[in-house]
Amino acid sequence: MIIIAGPASNGIAFRLSKILSAEYTRALTRLFPDGETYIKIEKELKGRTVVIVQSLYPPQDRHYIQLLLMIDVARDLGAKKVIAIVPYMAYARQDKRFTPGEAISIKMVLRGIERAGADYLITVDIHSEKSLREWLSIGYANLSAIPVLAEYFRGKLENPMVLAPDLGALDRAKRAGEVLECEYDFLEKFRDRVTGEVTVKPKQLDVKGRDVLIVDDIISTGGTVVLATRELLRLGARKVHVACTHPLFVGDSYEKVLSSGVESVIATDTIPSPASRVSVAPLIAEHVKAITKRI
Ligand code: R5P
């Protein structure tokens, strides 16, 4: 087995190679003067299981084309199996036509990975697992970082409660609640599909004097978490902590979240960020070990 780090692997490929005691290399990349992407892999891949690690955080489009080129050249070089590891799957939130005429972006992103030649795809907390079921015919795994994120908070919270910012994320709150052996619930969030504006509907929740852990898959503009934190503090929560898998933090959103009154913000390393304190590499390594025996 050989682990190939793409330009956006964010150290996960290296950590994976250490855990799996596998050879590690980095794909070479540069830009042509016109902005086109160049990729080169300088290793013998014939007959080998090749694991390519590339997260799709911004610039998503560039990182995506790099991923496709790496998969394609691995195939050309005679790889026996190609496992694509995409810790953060971009475009996953555009998983349906919210208004007529919109492209279903995740469909093409997933189909491209399959078409480029991947035999198996591993991702972490994709926005909706349904997209994988719907648009892939190769094997895949959607690993959940929620248990390891929740584990980080074990013993750190007083009379805890876990909250999802919306109903769609309730399952994540449930998983975290199971780890922390505490209650879980959800807030009612609405997003205006045209302006993108987020509102959180006031809801009666028994958070008075309790430590609340908000669990979400992505923090992008921070709007969701900021509104949820304010609402929870208004309802009398003692402290509000935030755990998220993918810390996109666009613009100054990290600072915005920190100044909302939140006690701590903890994320994983699927995307580099100042909040990335929990690594998903052990989780991925465990799965790679399990599937290389059967694919
Ligand atoms: C949306 O459904 C996701 O689960 C996140 O809640 C959302 O993407 C966060 O975005 P933002 O930080 O811009 O509110």
Short mmCIF file of C-alpha atoms and ligand atoms in Angstrom, two decimals:
data_model
loop_
_atom_site.label_atom_id
_atom_site.label_comp_id
_atom_site.label_asym_id
_atom_site.label_seq_id
_atom_site.Cartn_x
_atom_site.Cartn_y
_atom_site.Cartn_z
CA MET A 1 0.00 0.00 0.00
CA ILE A 2 1.12 3.54 -0.67
CA ILE A 3 -0.46 6.70 0.72
CA ILE A 4 -0.37 9.71 -1.57
CA ALA A 5 -0.94 13.13 -0.06
CA GLY A 6 -2.70 15.56 -2.32
CA PRO A 7 -1.94 19.28 -1.96
CA ALA A 8 -4.99 19.60 0.36
CA SER A 9 -4.43 16.48 2.44
CA ASN A 10 -3.85 18.68 5.50
CA GLY A 11 -1.40 16.30 7.20
CA ILE A 12 -3.98 13.51 7.38
CA ALA A 13 -2.15 11.43 4.76
CA PHE A 14 1.08 11.58 6.76
CA ARG A 15 -0.68 10.65 10.01
CA LEU A 16 -2.43 7.81 8.18
CA SER A 17 0.86 6.46 6.83
CA LYS A 18 2.31 6.43 10.36
CA ILE A 19 -0.69 4.58 11.84
CA LEU A 20 -0.79 2.09 8.95
CA SER A 21 3.05 1.78 8.68
CA ALA A 22 2.61 2.41 4.95
CA GLU A 23 4.84 4.18 2.43
CA TYR A 24 4.04 7.89 2.13
CA THR A 25 4.57 10.26 -0.75
CA ARG A 26 3.29 13.62 -1.91
CA ALA A 27 1.87 14.36 -5.31
CA LEU A 28 3.77 17.12 -7.05
CA THR A 29 1.68 20.02 -8.20
CA ARG A 30 2.14 23.39 -9.77
CA LEU A 31 0.22 25.88 -11.84
CA PHE A 32 0.77 26.61 -15.48
CA PRO A 33 1.03 30.32 -16.28
CA ASP A 34 -2.59 30.33 -17.45
CA GLY A 35 -3.80 28.94 -14.13
CA GLU A 36 -4.21 25.31 -15.15
CA THR A 37 -3.27 22.59 -12.65
CA TYR A 38 -0.34 20.20 -13.14
CA ILE A 39 -0.04 16.94 -11.17
CA LYS A 40 2.74 14.36 -11.12
CA ILE A 41 3.24 11.20 -9.03
CA GLU A 42 6.84 10.01 -9.00
CA LYS A 43 6.39 6.55 -7.52
CA GLU A 44 6.03 3.03 -8.86
CA LEU A 45 2.32 2.23 -8.45
CA LYS A 46 1.96 -0.88 -10.63
CA GLY A 47 -0.07 -3.58 -8.87
CA ARG A 48 -0.32 -1.62 -5.61
CA THR A 49 -3.22 -0.42 -3.50
CA VAL A 50 -3.03 3.35 -3.76
CA VAL A 51 -4.65 5.58 -1.16
CA ILE A 52 -5.10 9.19 -2.30
CA VAL A 53 -5.92 11.79 0.34
CA GLN A 54 -7.35 15.13 -0.72
CA SER A 55 -9.79 17.27 1.22
CA LEU A 56 -12.04 19.62 -0.76
CA TYR A 57 -11.92 22.80 1.28
CA PRO A 58 -11.46 26.16 -0.54
CA PRO A 59 -10.38 26.61 -3.24
CA GLN A 60 -12.73 23.67 -3.78
CA ASP A 61 -12.64 23.66 -7.57
CA ARG A 62 -8.85 23.58 -7.72
CA HIS A 63 -8.65 20.89 -5.03
CA TYR A 64 -11.25 18.87 -6.88
CA ILE A 65 -9.43 18.91 -10.22
CA GLN A 66 -6.21 17.95 -8.39
CA LEU A 67 -8.06 14.98 -6.88
CA LEU A 68 -9.38 13.83 -10.25
CA LEU A 69 -5.94 14.13 -11.86
CA MET A 70 -4.33 12.13 -9.02
CA ILE A 71 -6.89 9.32 -9.30
CA ASP A 72 -6.56 9.26 -13.08
CA VAL A 73 -2.76 9.11 -13.12
CA ALA A 74 -2.73 6.42 -10.39
CA ARG A 75 -4.89 4.31 -12.68
CA ASP A 76 -2.67 5.05 -15.68
CA LEU A 77 0.37 3.99 -13.65
CA GLY A 78 -1.18 0.56 -13.04
CA ALA A 79 -2.57 0.83 -9.49
CA LYS A 80 -4.39 -2.35 -8.50
CA LYS A 81 -6.92 -0.49 -6.37
CA VAL A 82 -7.46 3.22 -5.83
CA ILE A 83 -8.99 4.37 -2.57
CA ALA A 84 -9.94 8.06 -2.56
CA ILE A 85 -10.06 9.67 0.86
CA VAL A 86 -11.89 12.99 0.84
CA PRO A 87 -12.09 14.11 4.48
CA TYR A 88 -14.24 17.15 3.63
CA MET A 89 -16.61 16.64 0.73
CA ALA A 90 -17.35 19.97 -0.89
CA TYR A 91 -20.60 20.76 -2.70
CA ALA A 92 -22.48 18.32 -0.46
CA ARG A 93 -24.99 20.93 0.71
CA GLN A 94 -26.24 21.43 -2.84
CA ASP A 95 -27.76 17.96 -2.85
CA LYS A 96 -31.05 18.86 -4.50
CA ARG A 97 -32.75 21.48 -6.62
CA PHE A 98 -33.95 23.89 -3.96
CA THR A 99 -35.31 26.18 -6.69
CA PRO A 100 -35.95 25.23 -10.34
CA GLY A 101 -32.93 25.22 -12.64
CA GLU A 102 -30.27 24.64 -10.00
CA ALA A 103 -27.53 22.08 -10.62
CA ILE A 104 -27.35 19.20 -8.15
CA SER A 105 -23.66 19.85 -7.53
CA ILE A 106 -22.85 16.85 -5.35
CA LYS A 107 -24.12 14.50 -8.07
CA MET A 108 -21.43 15.63 -10.53
CA VAL A 109 -18.72 15.82 -7.87
CA LEU A 110 -19.31 12.20 -6.83
CA ARG A 111 -19.74 10.93 -10.36
CA GLY A 112 -16.47 12.62 -11.35
CA ILE A 113 -14.56 10.80 -8.59
CA GLU A 114 -16.01 7.48 -9.71
CA ARG A 115 -15.44 8.20 -13.39
CA ALA A 116 -11.81 9.21 -12.78
CA GLY A 117 -11.20 5.67 -11.57
CA ALA A 118 -11.63 5.42 -7.79
CA ASP A 119 -12.63 1.95 -6.56
CA TYR A 120 -13.72 3.13 -3.14
CA LEU A 121 -14.44 6.46 -1.50
CA ILE A 122 -14.02 7.37 2.15
CA THR A 123 -15.36 10.64 3.46
CA VAL A 124 -16.19 12.07 6.88
CA ASP A 125 -19.57 13.44 7.96
CA ILE A 126 -20.80 14.26 4.47
CA HIS A 127 -23.66 16.73 4.73
CA SER A 128 -26.17 14.07 3.69
CA GLU A 129 -25.27 10.40 3.35
CA LYS A 130 -28.18 10.00 0.96
CA SER A 131 -26.03 11.61 -1.77
CA LEU A 132 -23.54 8.74 -1.59
CA ARG A 133 -26.32 6.16 -1.83
CA GLU A 134 -27.93 8.03 -4.68
CA TRP A 135 -25.02 8.92 -6.91
CA LEU A 136 -22.23 6.36 -6.42
CA SER A 137 -22.01 2.82 -7.66
CA ILE A 138 -18.54 2.15 -6.17
CA GLY A 139 -18.13 1.22 -2.50
CA TYR A 140 -17.98 4.04 0.00
CA ALA A 141 -17.88 4.87 3.69
CA ASN A 142 -19.11 7.96 5.45
CA LEU A 143 -17.27 7.96 8.76
CA SER A 144 -18.58 9.96 11.68
CA ALA A 145 -16.22 12.20 13.63
CA ILE A 146 -18.98 13.02 16.12
CA PRO A 147 -18.00 10.30 18.66
CA VAL A 148 -14.36 11.50 18.77
CA LEU A 149 -15.46 15.12 19.01
CA ALA A 150 -17.87 14.26 21.84
CA GLU A 151 -15.11 12.26 23.54
CA TYR A 152 -13.03 15.45 23.64
CA PHE A 153 -15.69 16.97 25.92
CA ARG A 154 -15.99 14.00 28.29
CA GLY A 155 -15.65 15.21 31.86
CA LYS A 156 -15.42 18.86 30.75
CA LEU A 157 -19.15 19.75 30.90
CA GLU A 158 -21.48 20.34 33.86
CA ASN A 159 -24.97 18.86 33.62
CA PRO A 160 -24.54 18.64 29.83
CA MET A 161 -27.01 18.72 27.01
CA VAL A 162 -26.23 18.27 23.31
CA LEU A 163 -28.05 20.32 20.69
CA ALA A 164 -28.26 20.14 16.93
CA PRO A 165 -28.81 23.53 15.24
CA ASP A 166 -31.59 22.02 13.12
CA LEU A 167 -33.68 18.89 12.76
CA GLY A 168 -31.47 17.60 9.92
CA ALA A 169 -28.53 17.39 12.33
CA LEU A 170 -30.45 15.64 15.10
CA ASP A 171 -28.77 12.31 14.43
CA ARG A 172 -25.38 13.91 15.11
CA ALA A 173 -26.64 15.30 18.41
CA LYS A 174 -27.98 11.86 19.28
CA ARG A 175 -24.58 10.23 18.69
CA ALA A 176 -22.80 12.85 20.79
CA GLY A 177 -25.45 12.50 23.49
CA GLU A 178 -24.87 8.76 23.58
CA VAL A 179 -21.13 9.24 24.09
CA LEU A 180 -21.65 11.83 26.80
CA GLU A 181 -24.62 9.93 28.24
CA CYS A 182 -26.79 13.02 28.30
CA GLU A 183 -29.94 14.50 26.81
CA TYR A 184 -30.03 15.80 23.24
CA ASP A 185 -32.42 17.98 21.25
CA PHE A 186 -32.50 20.34 18.28
CA LEU A 187 -33.13 23.99 17.52
CA GLU A 188 -35.36 25.16 14.72
CA LYS A 189 -33.29 26.87 12.08
CA PHE A 190 -34.48 28.40 8.83
CA ARG A 191 -32.33 29.49 5.90
CA ASP A 192 -33.65 31.86 3.26
CA ARG A 193 -32.74 30.08 0.03
CA VAL A 194 -32.36 33.36 -1.85
CA THR A 195 -30.53 35.63 0.62
CA GLY A 196 -28.87 32.81 2.63
CA GLU A 197 -30.00 34.54 5.82
CA VAL A 198 -30.33 32.20 8.81
CA THR A 199 -32.85 32.56 11.63
CA VAL A 200 -33.22 30.40 14.73
CA LYS A 201 -36.75 30.08 16.03
CA PRO A 202 -37.06 30.53 19.79
CA LYS A 203 -37.92 27.23 21.43
CA GLN A 204 -38.52 26.25 25.04
CA LEU A 205 -35.53 24.17 26.08
CA ASP A 206 -34.48 23.18 29.56
CA VAL A 207 -30.94 24.60 29.38
CA LYS A 208 -31.00 26.83 32.46
CA GLY A 209 -27.70 26.48 34.36
CA ARG A 210 -26.53 23.70 32.04
CA ASP A 211 -23.53 23.35 29.76
CA VAL A 212 -24.72 22.99 26.17
CA LEU A 213 -22.69 21.40 23.41
CA ILE A 214 -23.80 22.43 19.91
CA VAL A 215 -22.86 19.79 17.36
CA ASP A 216 -22.82 20.51 13.62
CA ASP A 217 -21.17 19.16 10.49
CA ILE A 218 -19.92 22.48 9.09
CA ILE A 219 -19.21 25.99 10.30
CA SER A 220 -19.07 28.18 7.22
CA THR A 221 -20.10 31.80 7.82
CA GLY A 222 -20.67 31.01 11.50
CA GLY A 223 -24.21 32.40 11.25
CA THR A 224 -25.86 29.21 12.52
CA VAL A 225 -23.61 28.78 15.54
CA VAL A 226 -23.68 32.46 16.50
CA LEU A 227 -27.49 32.57 16.46
CA ALA A 228 -27.78 29.27 18.32
CA THR A 229 -25.30 30.40 20.99
CA ARG A 230 -27.13 33.69 21.55
CA GLU A 231 -30.46 31.90 21.82
CA LEU A 232 -29.08 29.37 24.32
CA LEU A 233 -27.45 32.03 26.47
CA ARG A 234 -30.74 33.95 26.39
CA LEU A 235 -32.49 30.80 27.62
CA GLY A 236 -30.08 30.67 30.57
CA ALA A 237 -27.43 28.11 29.52
CA ARG A 238 -24.38 28.23 31.83
CA LYS A 239 -21.85 27.75 29.04
CA VAL A 240 -22.10 27.01 25.34
CA HIS A 241 -19.46 24.89 23.59
CA VAL A 242 -19.35 24.07 19.90
CA ALA A 243 -18.09 20.94 18.15
CA CYS A 244 -18.01 20.68 14.40
CA THR A 245 -16.42 18.30 11.94
CA HIS A 246 -15.56 20.70 9.12
CA PRO A 247 -14.30 24.15 10.19
CA LEU A 248 -14.61 26.10 6.93
CA PHE A 249 -14.63 29.47 8.74
CA VAL A 250 -15.05 31.75 5.76
CA GLY A 251 -13.79 35.34 6.13
CA ASP A 252 -13.72 36.49 9.74
CA SER A 253 -16.27 33.93 10.91
CA TYR A 254 -13.92 32.28 13.44
CA GLU A 255 -13.57 35.60 15.27
CA LYS A 256 -17.32 36.16 14.90
CA VAL A 257 -18.07 32.81 16.53
CA LEU A 258 -15.55 33.41 19.32
CA SER A 259 -17.12 36.74 20.16
CA SER A 260 -20.68 35.33 20.30
CA GLY A 261 -20.21 34.30 23.92
CA VAL A 262 -19.24 30.73 23.14
CA GLU A 263 -16.92 29.04 25.65
CA SER A 264 -14.96 26.87 23.20
CA VAL A 265 -15.01 25.79 19.56
CA ILE A 266 -13.50 22.42 18.71
CA ALA A 267 -13.21 20.94 15.23
CA THR A 268 -11.39 18.19 13.37
CA ASP A 269 -8.48 18.36 10.94
CA THR A 270 -10.54 17.67 7.79
CA ILE A 271 -9.92 21.37 7.12
CA PRO A 272 -6.99 23.33 8.58
CA SER A 273 -8.19 25.85 11.18
CA PRO A 274 -7.25 27.26 14.57
CA ALA A 275 -10.03 25.09 16.07
CA SER A 276 -8.77 21.80 14.57
CA ARG A 277 -7.85 19.96 17.76
CA VAL A 278 -9.17 16.46 16.99
CA SER A 279 -7.71 14.29 14.23
CA VAL A 280 -9.81 12.03 12.04
CA ALA A 281 -6.72 10.08 10.91
CA PRO A 282 -7.14 7.20 13.43
CA LEU A 283 -10.79 6.80 12.41
CA ILE A 284 -9.89 6.67 8.71
CA ALA A 285 -6.92 4.34 9.31
CA GLU A 286 -9.16 1.85 11.07
CA HIS A 287 -11.52 1.79 8.11
CA VAL A 288 -8.73 1.52 5.53
CA LYS A 289 -7.38 -1.51 7.41
CA ALA A 290 -10.79 -3.14 7.40
CA ILE A 291 -11.63 -2.58 3.73
CA THR A 292 -8.26 -3.34 2.11
CA LYS A 293 -8.92 -6.97 3.01
CA ARG A 294 -12.17 -7.03 1.06
CA ILE A 295 -11.95 -4.66 -1.93
C1 R5P B 1 -26.38 23.29 7.20
O1 R5P B 1 -27.39 22.62 7.05
C2 R5P B 1 -25.16 22.78 7.91
O2 R5P B 1 -25.41 21.65 8.66
C3 R5P B 1 -24.54 23.86 8.76
O3 R5P B 1 -25.39 24.16 9.84
C4 R5P B 1 -24.32 25.09 7.95
O4 R5P B 1 -23.70 24.79 6.75
C5 R5P B 1 -23.50 26.11 8.71
O5 R5P B 1 -23.35 27.23 7.89
P1 R5P B 1 -23.09 28.67 8.49
O6 R5P B 1 -21.89 28.56 9.40
O7 R5P B 1 -22.83 29.52 7.29
O8 R5P B 1 -24.32 29.07 9.21
#
